Coordinates of C-alpha atoms in Angstrom, one line a residue:
M16 CA 63.7 7.0 1.8
R17 CA 61.0 4.4 2.9
T18 CA 57.7 4.5 0.9
S19 CA 54.3 3.7 2.3
A20 CA 52.4 0.5 1.5
L21 CA 50.2 2.3 -0.9
Q22 CA 53.0 3.9 -2.8
Y23 CA 54.8 0.6 -3.0
L24 CA 51.6 -1.1 -4.6
Y25 CA 51.2 1.7 -7.0
L26 CA 54.6 2.0 -8.1
Q27 CA 56.0 -1.6 -7.9
K28 CA 52.7 -3.6 -8.1
P29 CA 50.2 -1.7 -10.0
I30 CA 48.5 -4.6 -11.7
S31 CA 48.0 -6.3 -8.1
S32 CA 46.8 -3.0 -6.4
V33 CA 44.2 -2.5 -9.4
I34 CA 43.1 -6.2 -8.9
I35 CA 42.7 -5.7 -5.0
I36 CA 40.6 -2.4 -5.4
C37 CA 38.4 -4.1 -8.1
A38 CA 37.9 -7.2 -5.8
L39 CA 37.1 -4.7 -2.7
A40 CA 34.8 -2.7 -4.7
L41 CA 32.7 -5.5 -6.4
L42 CA 32.9 -8.6 -4.3
P43 CA 31.7 -7.8 -0.8
F44 CA 27.9 -7.3 -1.6
I45 CA 27.1 -9.2 -4.7
G46 CA 25.4 -11.9 -2.7
S47 CA 22.3 -9.8 -1.9
D48 CA 18.8 -10.6 -3.1
F49 CA 17.7 -10.4 -6.7
Y50 CA 14.9 -7.8 -7.3
T51 CA 14.9 -7.2 -10.9
K52 CA 13.7 -9.7 -13.6
G53 CA 16.8 -10.0 -15.6
E54 CA 19.2 -11.5 -12.9
P55 CA 16.9 -14.3 -11.8
R56 CA 16.2 -15.2 -15.4
E57 CA 19.7 -15.7 -16.4
A58 CA 20.6 -17.5 -13.1
S59 CA 17.7 -20.0 -13.6
V60 CA 19.4 -21.3 -16.8
A61 CA 22.5 -22.0 -14.5
V62 CA 19.9 -23.8 -12.2
S63 CA 18.5 -25.9 -14.9
M64 CA 22.2 -26.9 -16.2
L65 CA 23.0 -28.1 -12.9
E66 CA 19.7 -29.9 -12.2
S67 CA 19.0 -31.5 -15.6
G68 CA 22.6 -32.1 -16.9
N69 CA 21.7 -30.3 -20.2
W70 CA 24.4 -27.8 -20.7
I71 CA 23.6 -27.2 -24.4
L72 CA 19.8 -25.8 -24.3
P73 CA 18.4 -26.2 -21.0
R74 CA 14.7 -25.3 -20.2
V75 CA 13.7 -22.6 -17.8
Y76 CA 10.7 -21.0 -16.5
A77 CA 8.2 -23.7 -17.5
D78 CA 8.9 -24.6 -20.9
E79 CA 11.4 -21.9 -22.5
F80 CA 15.0 -21.9 -23.2
A81 CA 17.5 -19.3 -22.9
Y82 CA 17.4 -16.3 -25.4
K83 CA 21.2 -16.0 -25.5
P84 CA 24.0 -18.5 -26.1
P85 CA 25.4 -20.2 -22.8
M86 CA 28.9 -18.8 -22.2
A87 CA 27.8 -16.7 -19.1
H88 CA 25.4 -19.5 -17.8
W89 CA 28.2 -22.0 -18.2
F90 CA 30.4 -19.9 -16.0
M91 CA 27.6 -19.4 -13.4
A92 CA 27.0 -23.1 -13.2
L93 CA 30.9 -23.7 -12.8
C94 CA 31.2 -21.3 -10.0
S95 CA 28.1 -23.0 -8.4
L96 CA 29.5 -26.3 -8.5
P97 CA 31.7 -26.2 -5.2
A98 CA 28.3 -25.1 -3.3
G99 CA 26.3 -27.6 -5.2
H100 CA 23.5 -25.1 -6.0
V101 CA 23.2 -21.7 -7.6
T102 CA 23.2 -18.7 -5.4
E103 CA 23.0 -14.8 -5.9
F104 CA 26.7 -14.8 -5.1
T105 CA 27.7 -17.6 -7.7
S106 CA 25.6 -16.3 -10.2
R107 CA 27.1 -12.8 -10.1
L108 CA 30.6 -13.9 -9.8
P109 CA 31.3 -14.2 -13.5
S110 CA 30.4 -10.8 -14.1
A111 CA 32.6 -9.6 -11.3
I112 CA 35.5 -11.7 -12.4
A113 CA 35.1 -10.7 -15.9
Q114 CA 35.3 -7.0 -15.0
I115 CA 38.4 -7.6 -12.8
V116 CA 40.1 -9.4 -15.6
M117 CA 39.3 -6.8 -18.2
I118 CA 40.4 -3.7 -16.0
G119 CA 43.7 -5.7 -15.3
F120 CA 44.3 -6.2 -19.0
V121 CA 43.3 -2.5 -20.0
L122 CA 46.0 -1.4 -17.6
M123 CA 48.4 -3.6 -19.0
F124 CA 47.6 -2.5 -22.5
F125 CA 47.4 1.1 -21.9
G126 CA 50.3 1.2 -19.6
R127 CA 52.6 -0.1 -22.2
R128 CA 51.6 2.5 -24.8
T129 CA 50.8 5.5 -22.9
K130 CA 52.1 7.3 -19.8
F131 CA 51.4 4.9 -17.0
Q132 CA 49.7 7.6 -14.7
E133 CA 47.1 8.0 -17.7
A134 CA 46.6 4.3 -17.9
F135 CA 46.4 4.0 -14.2
I136 CA 43.6 6.6 -13.9
A137 CA 41.8 5.4 -17.0
T138 CA 41.2 2.1 -15.1
L139 CA 40.1 3.9 -12.1
L140 CA 37.6 5.9 -14.3
L141 CA 36.3 2.7 -15.8
L142 CA 36.0 0.9 -12.4
T143 CA 34.0 3.8 -11.0
S144 CA 31.8 4.4 -14.1
F145 CA 28.1 3.9 -13.3
E146 CA 27.3 1.4 -16.1
I147 CA 30.4 -0.8 -15.8
H148 CA 30.1 -0.8 -12.0
R149 CA 26.5 -2.0 -12.2
A150 CA 27.4 -4.5 -14.7
G151 CA 30.0 -6.0 -12.7
I152 CA 27.6 -6.5 -9.8
T153 CA 24.8 -8.1 -11.7
A154 CA 24.1 -11.8 -13.0
R155 CA 23.8 -10.8 -16.6
V156 CA 25.6 -11.7 -19.8
D157 CA 26.6 -8.1 -20.7
M158 CA 30.0 -7.9 -18.6
V159 CA 31.2 -11.2 -19.9
L160 CA 30.5 -10.1 -23.5
T161 CA 32.4 -6.9 -22.9
C162 CA 35.4 -8.5 -21.3
F163 CA 35.6 -11.0 -24.4
T164 CA 34.9 -8.0 -27.0
V165 CA 37.4 -5.7 -25.2
L166 CA 40.3 -8.1 -25.0
G167 CA 39.6 -9.0 -28.6
L168 CA 39.9 -5.7 -29.8
M169 CA 43.1 -5.2 -27.9
Q170 CA 44.5 -8.2 -29.5
L171 CA 43.5 -7.4 -33.0
Y172 CA 45.4 -4.0 -32.2
R173 CA 48.4 -5.9 -31.1
W174 CA 48.4 -7.9 -34.2
E175 CA 48.6 -5.0 -36.5
N176 CA 51.0 -3.2 -34.5
K177 CA 53.3 -6.0 -33.9
L178 CA 52.9 -8.5 -36.8
K179 CA 51.4 -6.1 -39.6
L180 CA 48.6 -8.6 -39.9
K181 CA 50.9 -11.6 -40.6
G182 CA 50.0 -15.0 -39.3
L183 CA 47.0 -15.6 -37.5
P184 CA 47.2 -15.5 -33.5
V185 CA 45.3 -18.1 -32.2
I186 CA 44.1 -16.0 -29.1
I187 CA 42.1 -13.7 -31.4
P188 CA 39.7 -16.5 -32.6
I189 CA 39.3 -17.8 -29.1
L190 CA 38.4 -14.6 -27.5
L191 CA 36.0 -13.9 -30.3
S192 CA 34.5 -17.3 -30.1
G193 CA 33.9 -16.6 -26.5
A194 CA 32.0 -13.4 -27.5
I195 CA 29.9 -15.2 -29.9
L196 CA 28.9 -17.9 -27.4
T197 CA 27.9 -15.1 -24.8
K198 CA 25.5 -13.0 -27.1
G199 CA 25.8 -14.3 -30.7
P200 CA 27.3 -13.2 -33.9
V201 CA 27.5 -9.7 -32.8
G202 CA 30.4 -10.8 -30.8
V203 CA 32.4 -11.0 -33.8
V204 CA 30.7 -8.7 -36.3
L205 CA 31.4 -5.6 -33.8
P206 CA 35.2 -6.2 -33.2
L207 CA 36.0 -6.8 -37.0
F208 CA 33.9 -3.8 -38.1
V209 CA 35.8 -1.6 -35.6
F210 CA 39.3 -3.0 -36.7
F211 CA 38.2 -2.8 -40.4
I212 CA 37.4 1.1 -40.0
Y213 CA 40.6 1.4 -37.9
L214 CA 42.8 -0.3 -40.6
L215 CA 41.5 2.0 -43.2
T216 CA 42.3 5.0 -41.3
L217 CA 45.9 4.0 -41.1
R218 CA 46.1 4.0 -45.0
T219 CA 48.8 1.3 -44.7
Y220 CA 47.1 -1.8 -46.1
S221 CA 45.3 -2.3 -49.5
F222 CA 41.6 -2.8 -49.1
W223 CA 41.5 -6.4 -50.3
R224 CA 44.4 -7.3 -47.8
I225 CA 42.2 -6.0 -45.0
V226 CA 39.3 -7.9 -46.1
K227 CA 41.2 -11.0 -46.6
A228 CA 42.7 -10.7 -43.1
L229 CA 39.4 -9.9 -41.3
F230 CA 37.7 -12.8 -43.2
Y231 CA 40.2 -15.4 -41.9
I232 CA 39.7 -13.9 -38.5
G233 CA 35.8 -14.3 -39.0
I234 CA 35.8 -17.8 -40.1
S235 CA 38.1 -19.1 -37.7
S236 CA 35.9 -17.4 -34.9
F237 CA 33.1 -19.3 -35.9
F238 CA 34.5 -22.8 -35.6
I239 CA 33.9 -23.6 -31.8
P240 CA 30.4 -21.8 -31.6
L241 CA 29.1 -23.6 -34.7
I242 CA 29.5 -26.8 -32.6
W243 CA 27.1 -25.4 -30.0
Y244 CA 24.5 -24.1 -32.7
L245 CA 24.2 -27.4 -34.4
A246 CA 23.9 -29.2 -31.2
A247 CA 21.2 -26.6 -29.9
Y248 CA 19.5 -26.8 -33.1
R249 CA 19.2 -30.5 -32.8
Q250 CA 17.5 -30.1 -29.3
G251 CA 15.4 -26.9 -30.0
G252 CA 14.8 -27.2 -33.8
D253 CA 12.8 -24.6 -35.6
E254 CA 11.8 -22.9 -32.3
F255 CA 15.4 -22.3 -31.4
L256 CA 15.9 -21.1 -35.0
D257 CA 13.2 -18.7 -34.7
V258 CA 14.5 -17.2 -31.4
I259 CA 18.0 -17.1 -32.7
L260 CA 16.9 -15.4 -35.9
A261 CA 14.8 -12.9 -33.9
E262 CA 17.5 -12.0 -31.2
N263 CA 20.6 -11.6 -33.6
F264 CA 18.9 -10.3 -36.9
G265 CA 15.4 -9.2 -35.9
R266 CA 16.9 -6.6 -33.6
F267 CA 19.5 -5.3 -36.0
F268 CA 17.5 -5.2 -39.2
H269 CA 14.1 -4.1 -37.6
L270 CA 12.6 -7.5 -38.8
S271 CA 9.2 -8.8 -37.5
E272 CA 8.9 -10.7 -34.3
A273 CA 5.9 -12.7 -35.3
A274 CA 7.6 -16.2 -35.1
I275 CA 8.4 -15.7 -31.2
N276 CA 6.0 -15.4 -28.3
Y277 CA 7.6 -12.1 -26.9
E278 CA 8.3 -8.7 -28.0
L279 CA 12.0 -7.7 -28.6
G280 CA 11.5 -4.3 -26.9
H281 CA 14.0 -1.5 -26.1
R282 CA 12.9 0.4 -29.0
E283 CA 14.7 3.7 -29.1
G284 CA 15.7 6.6 -31.1
I285 CA 19.3 7.4 -32.0
H286 CA 19.6 10.0 -29.2
Y287 CA 19.1 7.2 -26.7
N288 CA 22.7 6.2 -27.1
F289 CA 24.2 9.5 -26.4
V290 CA 21.9 10.1 -23.4
T291 CA 22.7 6.7 -21.8
L292 CA 26.4 7.2 -22.5
L293 CA 26.3 10.3 -20.7
A294 CA 24.4 8.7 -17.7
G295 CA 26.8 5.6 -17.8
F296 CA 30.0 7.9 -17.1
I297 CA 28.4 9.4 -14.0
P298 CA 30.0 11.1 -12.1
W299 CA 32.8 11.8 -14.4
T300 CA 30.1 13.1 -17.0
L301 CA 29.8 16.1 -14.5
L302 CA 33.5 16.8 -14.2
F303 CA 33.5 16.7 -18.1
V304 CA 30.5 19.2 -18.3
F305 CA 32.3 21.5 -15.6
S306 CA 35.6 21.6 -17.7
L307 CA 33.6 22.9 -20.6
F308 CA 33.0 26.2 -18.8
G309 CA 36.4 26.3 -17.7
V310 CA 38.4 26.0 -20.7
Q311 CA 39.1 28.7 -23.4
W312 CA 37.8 27.3 -26.8
R313 CA 38.9 28.6 -30.1
A314 CA 36.5 29.1 -33.0
P315 CA 36.4 25.9 -35.3
G316 CA 36.9 27.8 -38.4
R317 CA 35.2 27.0 -41.8
S318 CA 36.8 23.7 -42.6
V319 CA 35.7 21.7 -39.6
L320 CA 35.8 18.1 -41.2
R321 CA 39.4 19.0 -42.7
N322 CA 40.6 20.3 -39.4
A323 CA 39.2 17.4 -37.4
W324 CA 40.8 14.8 -39.9
A325 CA 44.3 16.6 -39.6
W326 CA 44.0 16.5 -35.8
F327 CA 42.8 12.8 -35.8
A328 CA 45.6 11.9 -38.2
S329 CA 48.4 13.9 -35.8
Q330 CA 47.5 11.7 -32.9
D331 CA 49.5 8.5 -31.8
K332 CA 48.2 5.2 -33.0
I333 CA 46.6 4.1 -29.5
K334 CA 44.8 7.4 -29.2
R335 CA 43.5 7.1 -32.7
F336 CA 42.5 3.5 -32.0
C337 CA 40.5 4.6 -29.0
I338 CA 38.7 7.3 -31.0
V339 CA 37.8 4.8 -33.7
V340 CA 36.6 2.3 -31.2
A341 CA 34.4 4.9 -29.6
V342 CA 32.9 6.4 -32.7
C343 CA 32.3 3.0 -34.3
V344 CA 30.7 1.3 -31.3
I345 CA 28.0 4.2 -31.1
F346 CA 27.6 4.1 -34.7
F347 CA 27.0 0.4 -34.8
Y348 CA 24.6 0.4 -32.1
S349 CA 22.7 3.2 -33.4
I350 CA 21.4 1.1 -36.6
P351 CA 19.2 -1.4 -34.7
S352 CA 15.9 -0.4 -33.5
S353 CA 16.6 -2.1 -30.1
K354 CA 18.9 -0.1 -28.0
R355 CA 20.2 -0.7 -24.2
S356 CA 22.8 1.2 -22.5
V357 CA 24.9 -1.7 -21.9
Y358 CA 25.5 -2.4 -25.5
L359 CA 27.9 0.5 -25.6
M360 CA 30.2 -0.9 -22.8
P361 CA 32.8 -2.2 -25.2
A362 CA 33.7 1.5 -25.9
Y363 CA 34.1 2.5 -22.2
P364 CA 37.7 1.3 -21.7
F365 CA 38.7 3.5 -24.8
I366 CA 36.8 6.4 -23.7
C367 CA 38.3 6.5 -20.3
L368 CA 41.8 6.7 -21.7
L369 CA 40.8 9.6 -23.6
L370 CA 38.9 11.0 -20.3
A371 CA 42.0 10.4 -18.1
Q372 CA 44.0 12.3 -20.5
Y373 CA 41.8 15.2 -20.5
F374 CA 41.1 15.2 -16.9
I375 CA 44.8 15.2 -16.1
Y376 CA 45.4 18.3 -18.6
I377 CA 42.2 19.9 -16.7
T378 CA 43.7 19.3 -13.4
E379 CA 47.2 20.5 -14.2
H380 CA 46.0 23.7 -16.3
F381 CA 42.7 24.6 -15.0
S382 CA 42.8 23.2 -11.3
K383 CA 39.7 25.3 -10.3
V384 CA 37.5 23.0 -12.4
T385 CA 38.7 19.9 -10.5
R386 CA 38.4 21.7 -7.4
I387 CA 34.8 22.7 -7.7
F388 CA 33.9 19.1 -8.8
A389 CA 35.5 17.7 -5.7
W390 CA 33.7 20.2 -3.6
M391 CA 30.4 19.2 -5.4
M392 CA 31.1 15.5 -4.9
T393 CA 31.8 16.2 -1.3
G394 CA 28.7 18.2 -0.6
V395 CA 26.4 15.6 -2.4
C396 CA 28.1 12.5 -0.4
T397 CA 28.0 14.6 2.9
L398 CA 24.2 14.9 2.4
A399 CA 23.7 11.2 1.6
W400 CA 25.9 10.1 4.6
T401 CA 23.9 12.3 6.9
G402 CA 20.6 10.9 5.4
V403 CA 21.5 7.5 5.9
F404 CA 23.1 8.0 9.4
V405 CA 19.7 9.7 10.5
L406 CA 17.6 6.7 9.0
S407 CA 19.9 4.0 10.6
A408 CA 20.1 5.6 13.9
F409 CA 16.5 7.0 14.3
G410 CA 14.3 5.6 11.5
T411 CA 11.8 7.7 9.9
E412 CA 9.7 8.7 12.9
I413 CA 11.6 12.3 13.3
M414 CA 10.9 13.1 9.7
P415 CA 7.8 14.9 8.3
S416 CA 5.0 12.3 7.3
S417 CA 5.3 13.4 3.6
L418 CA 9.0 12.6 3.6
Q419 CA 8.3 9.2 5.4
T420 CA 5.8 8.2 2.7
L421 CA 8.3 9.0 0.0
I422 CA 11.1 6.8 1.8
N423 CA 8.8 4.0 2.6
K424 CA 7.5 3.9 -1.1
N425 CA 11.1 3.6 -2.4
H426 CA 11.8 0.6 0.2
L427 CA 14.3 2.8 2.0
G428 CA 12.7 3.1 5.1
T429 CA 14.4 0.2 7.1
M430 CA 18.2 1.0 6.6
P431 CA 19.9 -2.0 8.2
A432 CA 21.7 -0.8 11.4
D433 CA 24.3 -3.6 11.7
V434 CA 28.1 -3.7 11.9
I435 CA 28.4 -4.0 8.1
T436 CA 26.7 -0.7 7.8
W437 CA 28.4 1.1 10.3
L438 CA 31.9 -0.1 8.9
V439 CA 30.9 1.2 5.5
M440 CA 29.6 4.3 6.8
A441 CA 33.0 4.9 8.6
L442 CA 34.8 4.1 5.5
F443 CA 32.6 6.6 3.3
L444 CA 33.1 9.4 5.9
S445 CA 36.8 9.0 5.8
S446 CA 36.8 9.2 2.0
I447 CA 35.0 12.5 2.4
V448 CA 37.3 14.0 4.9
I449 CA 40.4 12.8 2.8
V450 CA 38.9 14.9 -0.1
I451 CA 38.3 17.8 2.1
Y452 CA 41.8 17.8 3.2
H453 CA 43.5 17.5 -0.3
T454 CA 41.2 20.5 -1.5
T455 CA 42.7 22.7 0.9
R456 CA 46.2 21.9 -0.3
R457 CA 48.0 22.8 -3.5
I458 CA 48.7 19.5 -5.0
N459 CA 46.1 19.3 -7.8
L460 CA 46.7 15.7 -9.0
K461 CA 45.9 14.5 -5.5
I462 CA 42.5 16.2 -5.6
L463 CA 41.6 14.1 -8.6
Y464 CA 43.0 11.0 -7.0
S465 CA 41.1 11.6 -3.8
T466 CA 37.9 12.3 -5.7
I467 CA 38.2 8.9 -7.3
L468 CA 38.7 7.3 -4.0
L469 CA 35.5 9.0 -2.9
T470 CA 33.8 7.7 -5.8
V471 CA 34.8 4.0 -5.0
C472 CA 33.6 4.6 -1.4
L473 CA 30.3 6.2 -2.7
N474 CA 29.7 3.0 -4.7
F475 CA 30.7 0.8 -1.9
F476 CA 28.2 3.0 0.3
I477 CA 25.2 2.7 -2.3
D478 CA 26.0 -1.3 -2.7
G479 CA 26.6 -2.0 0.9
V480 CA 24.0 0.1 2.8
I481 CA 21.2 1.7 0.3
M482 CA 20.9 -1.0 -2.2
R483 CA 21.3 -3.8 0.3
S484 CA 18.2 -2.4 2.1
F485 CA 16.3 -1.7 -1.3
R486 CA 17.0 -5.4 -2.5
A487 CA 15.8 -7.0 0.7
E488 CA 12.6 -4.9 0.7
A489 CA 11.8 -5.5 -2.8
S490 CA 13.1 -9.3 -3.2
A491 CA 10.7 -12.2 -3.9
K492 CA 12.6 -14.3 -1.6
P493 CA 10.9 -14.0 1.5
F494 CA 7.5 -14.5 -0.3
A495 CA 9.0 -17.6 -2.0
E496 CA 9.9 -19.0 1.5
Q497 CA 6.6 -18.4 3.1
I498 CA 4.6 -20.0 0.4
R499 CA 6.8 -22.8 0.4
K500 CA 6.4 -23.1 4.1
D501 CA 2.5 -22.7 4.1
Y502 CA 1.5 -24.6 1.1
P503 CA 2.5 -28.2 -0.1
L504 CA 4.1 -26.9 -3.4
T505 CA 6.2 -29.5 -5.4
K506 CA 7.8 -29.4 -8.8
D507 CA 4.6 -31.2 -10.2
N508 CA 2.1 -28.7 -9.0
M509 CA 3.4 -25.0 -9.4
F510 CA 2.0 -23.7 -12.6
V511 CA 2.3 -20.2 -14.2
M512 CA 1.3 -18.6 -17.5
N513 CA 4.2 -18.3 -19.9
N514 CA 3.1 -15.7 -22.7
L515 CA 5.2 -12.8 -22.5
R516 CA 2.8 -10.9 -25.1
Q517 CA 0.0 -11.3 -22.6
Y518 CA 1.4 -11.8 -18.9
A519 CA 4.3 -10.9 -16.9
N520 CA 6.6 -13.7 -15.9
L521 CA 7.6 -14.5 -12.2
Y522 CA 11.4 -14.8 -13.0
A523 CA 12.3 -14.0 -9.3
L524 CA 9.9 -16.5 -7.8
N525 CA 10.7 -19.1 -10.3
F526 CA 14.5 -18.8 -9.1
Y527 CA 13.7 -18.8 -5.5
L528 CA 11.3 -21.8 -5.8
G529 CA 13.9 -24.0 -7.6
N530 CA 13.1 -23.4 -11.3
T531 CA 10.3 -25.9 -11.1
F532 CA 7.4 -24.0 -12.8
R533 CA 5.0 -25.6 -15.3
N534 CA 3.1 -24.0 -18.1
F535 CA -0.6 -23.9 -17.1
E536 CA -1.9 -23.1 -20.6
T537 CA -0.2 -26.0 -22.2
E538 CA -0.8 -28.6 -19.4
Q539 CA -4.3 -27.7 -18.6
P540 CA -3.8 -29.6 -15.0
S541 CA -6.6 -31.0 -13.1
E542 CA -5.4 -29.3 -9.9
G543 CA -2.5 -27.5 -8.6
Y544 CA -1.4 -23.9 -7.6
L545 CA -1.1 -21.0 -10.1
L546 CA 1.2 -18.1 -9.3
T547 CA 0.7 -15.0 -11.3
T548 CA 0.6 -11.2 -10.8
E549 CA -2.3 -9.4 -9.2
K550 CA -2.5 -7.4 -12.6
D551 CA -2.8 -10.3 -14.6
A552 CA -5.1 -12.4 -12.3
S553 CA -8.4 -11.0 -13.5
A554 CA -7.9 -11.6 -17.3
I555 CA -6.7 -15.3 -16.4
L556 CA -9.8 -15.8 -14.5
N557 CA -12.0 -14.4 -16.9
R558 CA -10.6 -16.8 -19.5
Y559 CA -10.6 -19.9 -17.5
S560 CA -13.5 -19.4 -14.9
D561 CA -15.7 -21.7 -17.1
R562 CA -13.4 -24.6 -16.8
Y563 CA -11.7 -24.0 -13.2
T564 CA -12.4 -22.7 -9.8
F565 CA -9.8 -20.3 -8.6
D566 CA -9.2 -19.9 -4.8
L567 CA -7.1 -17.1 -3.7
L568 CA -4.7 -18.2 -0.9
T569 CA -2.4 -15.3 -0.6
T570 CA -0.9 -12.0 -1.8
S571 CA 2.5 -10.7 -1.7
R572 CA 3.9 -7.4 -0.8
R573 CA 5.1 -5.3 -3.9
L574 CA 8.0 -7.1 -5.6
G575 CA 10.6 -5.3 -7.5
D576 CA 10.8 -7.6 -10.5
I577 CA 7.1 -7.3 -11.4
R578 CA 6.8 -4.1 -9.9
G579 CA 3.5 -5.2 -8.3
N580 CA 2.1 -7.9 -6.1
A581 CA 2.1 -11.7 -6.8
V582 CA -0.8 -14.0 -6.0
V583 CA -1.1 -17.6 -5.4
Y584 CA -4.4 -19.5 -6.3
K585 CA -5.6 -23.0 -5.7
V586 CA -7.1 -24.3 -8.9
L587 CA -9.3 -27.2 -9.6
R588 CA -10.8 -28.2 -12.7
K589 CA -14.6 -28.1 -12.5
N590 CA -15.2 -31.6 -14.1
S591 CA -13.0 -33.1 -11.5
L592 CA -15.2 -32.0 -8.7

């Protein structure tokens, strides 16, 4: 019997099929405009590398250097070399490639140790989880760090499982060195902490043998990064050391940040990790919550902890490893005062395997739960498709004035009505129809697969239609092009304030104007152009009005990265008149 092309890819070329799915889900729309401050801030580091030739500690945004080690920025710069300049696409490409590589290796790793169907569904859940998908299409360091960390954890597992901690596989220090060069010492501390706890749970090795093995791994992982740290210290001196200590130790141990000119931020309570973890797994969090009402639960009994340990000890090694990774990552990042949702991403692949096993069980034994979830997703997606179709075809004129105001305020009033939009809309509608078709039949597992397909197409729809419109409306690129055209801006006369404790930084404008800003406070120019936010303008004018004249030239529309308007002033020192 002949099989279809899709069945052939799944059965005979599963790795190839997953890579193709990942590439199609991530790459088409990563070239859209920047609209947040984080992405252009990181991309500007790569710009500085290419223009200055300094690949160790390049200067960005007037006179600051990057807060993080340069591995992700090196990748951005290398991806930009063929074009000769950094673009939105080339700066986001390392994150997309890192996610594709990670998912491919996750499938191979789990596929050799569990039922292949569980591994395959786990990779699809990972691809479609909100947090992982978002990280794969942004120009940040987090996806690159997650890739190195996850691959390092998997290699540590193989080292114990196959070699019983004998020897020292060179691939482990290389991967952990990459993690250190992406985010700092946490790149080795977290994996070794997780592996240490896992080895203790095995009850196979003595405590000192575990410590000795991990000590060798840790020391060897610092050889390559130490070269960069020494070279960076030679360039940055004590200023570099202050930033490194604040970013890597100040965040974790709740230390003072007085030595740096910005606040570390992201201070949250322990509950934050659990809330963001649930949000990061959307939409699969909803299926998990639905299942809690569809499964019959037994009373836990009095000896909860003893029963939990007995259950944990009865599981196979790969499942125990996944549980340890999930628990340890969440615990590790509950300690520092600074918390962000992306910190938890190394736990996602391992949680996805546990979710895949659970969802398969639910689908086979409590199929009503999966059907209800599929119908809910279909309803939400149908409403979203209909709303965007109306906006694209007819605009907001046919809607009530209050709804028009809400849509326009969120930059959603001008949906692109081009060929790309209609192709994405057609694909999205097809996935909705497929889910409806399978929910009317009795093959329960196909309902789960079709819902995963619907989620892939939903992300594609959001990236290709909704966010493409939002990014274009909230981007600083048009304003940068306007002022470059209207005023004689050069790398010698564009000034900004660079003190994050008092003023907001215009990272997006900095990127789109070629990373050529200069520091107004330190240089005190005789004349030039000052760019700042409308909110900060009054404070700047009050402080310098006795020394400078400020002539307001233009004001931007609301920009997404500063959540307000930017202004351009012509400044002239009074004693030079």
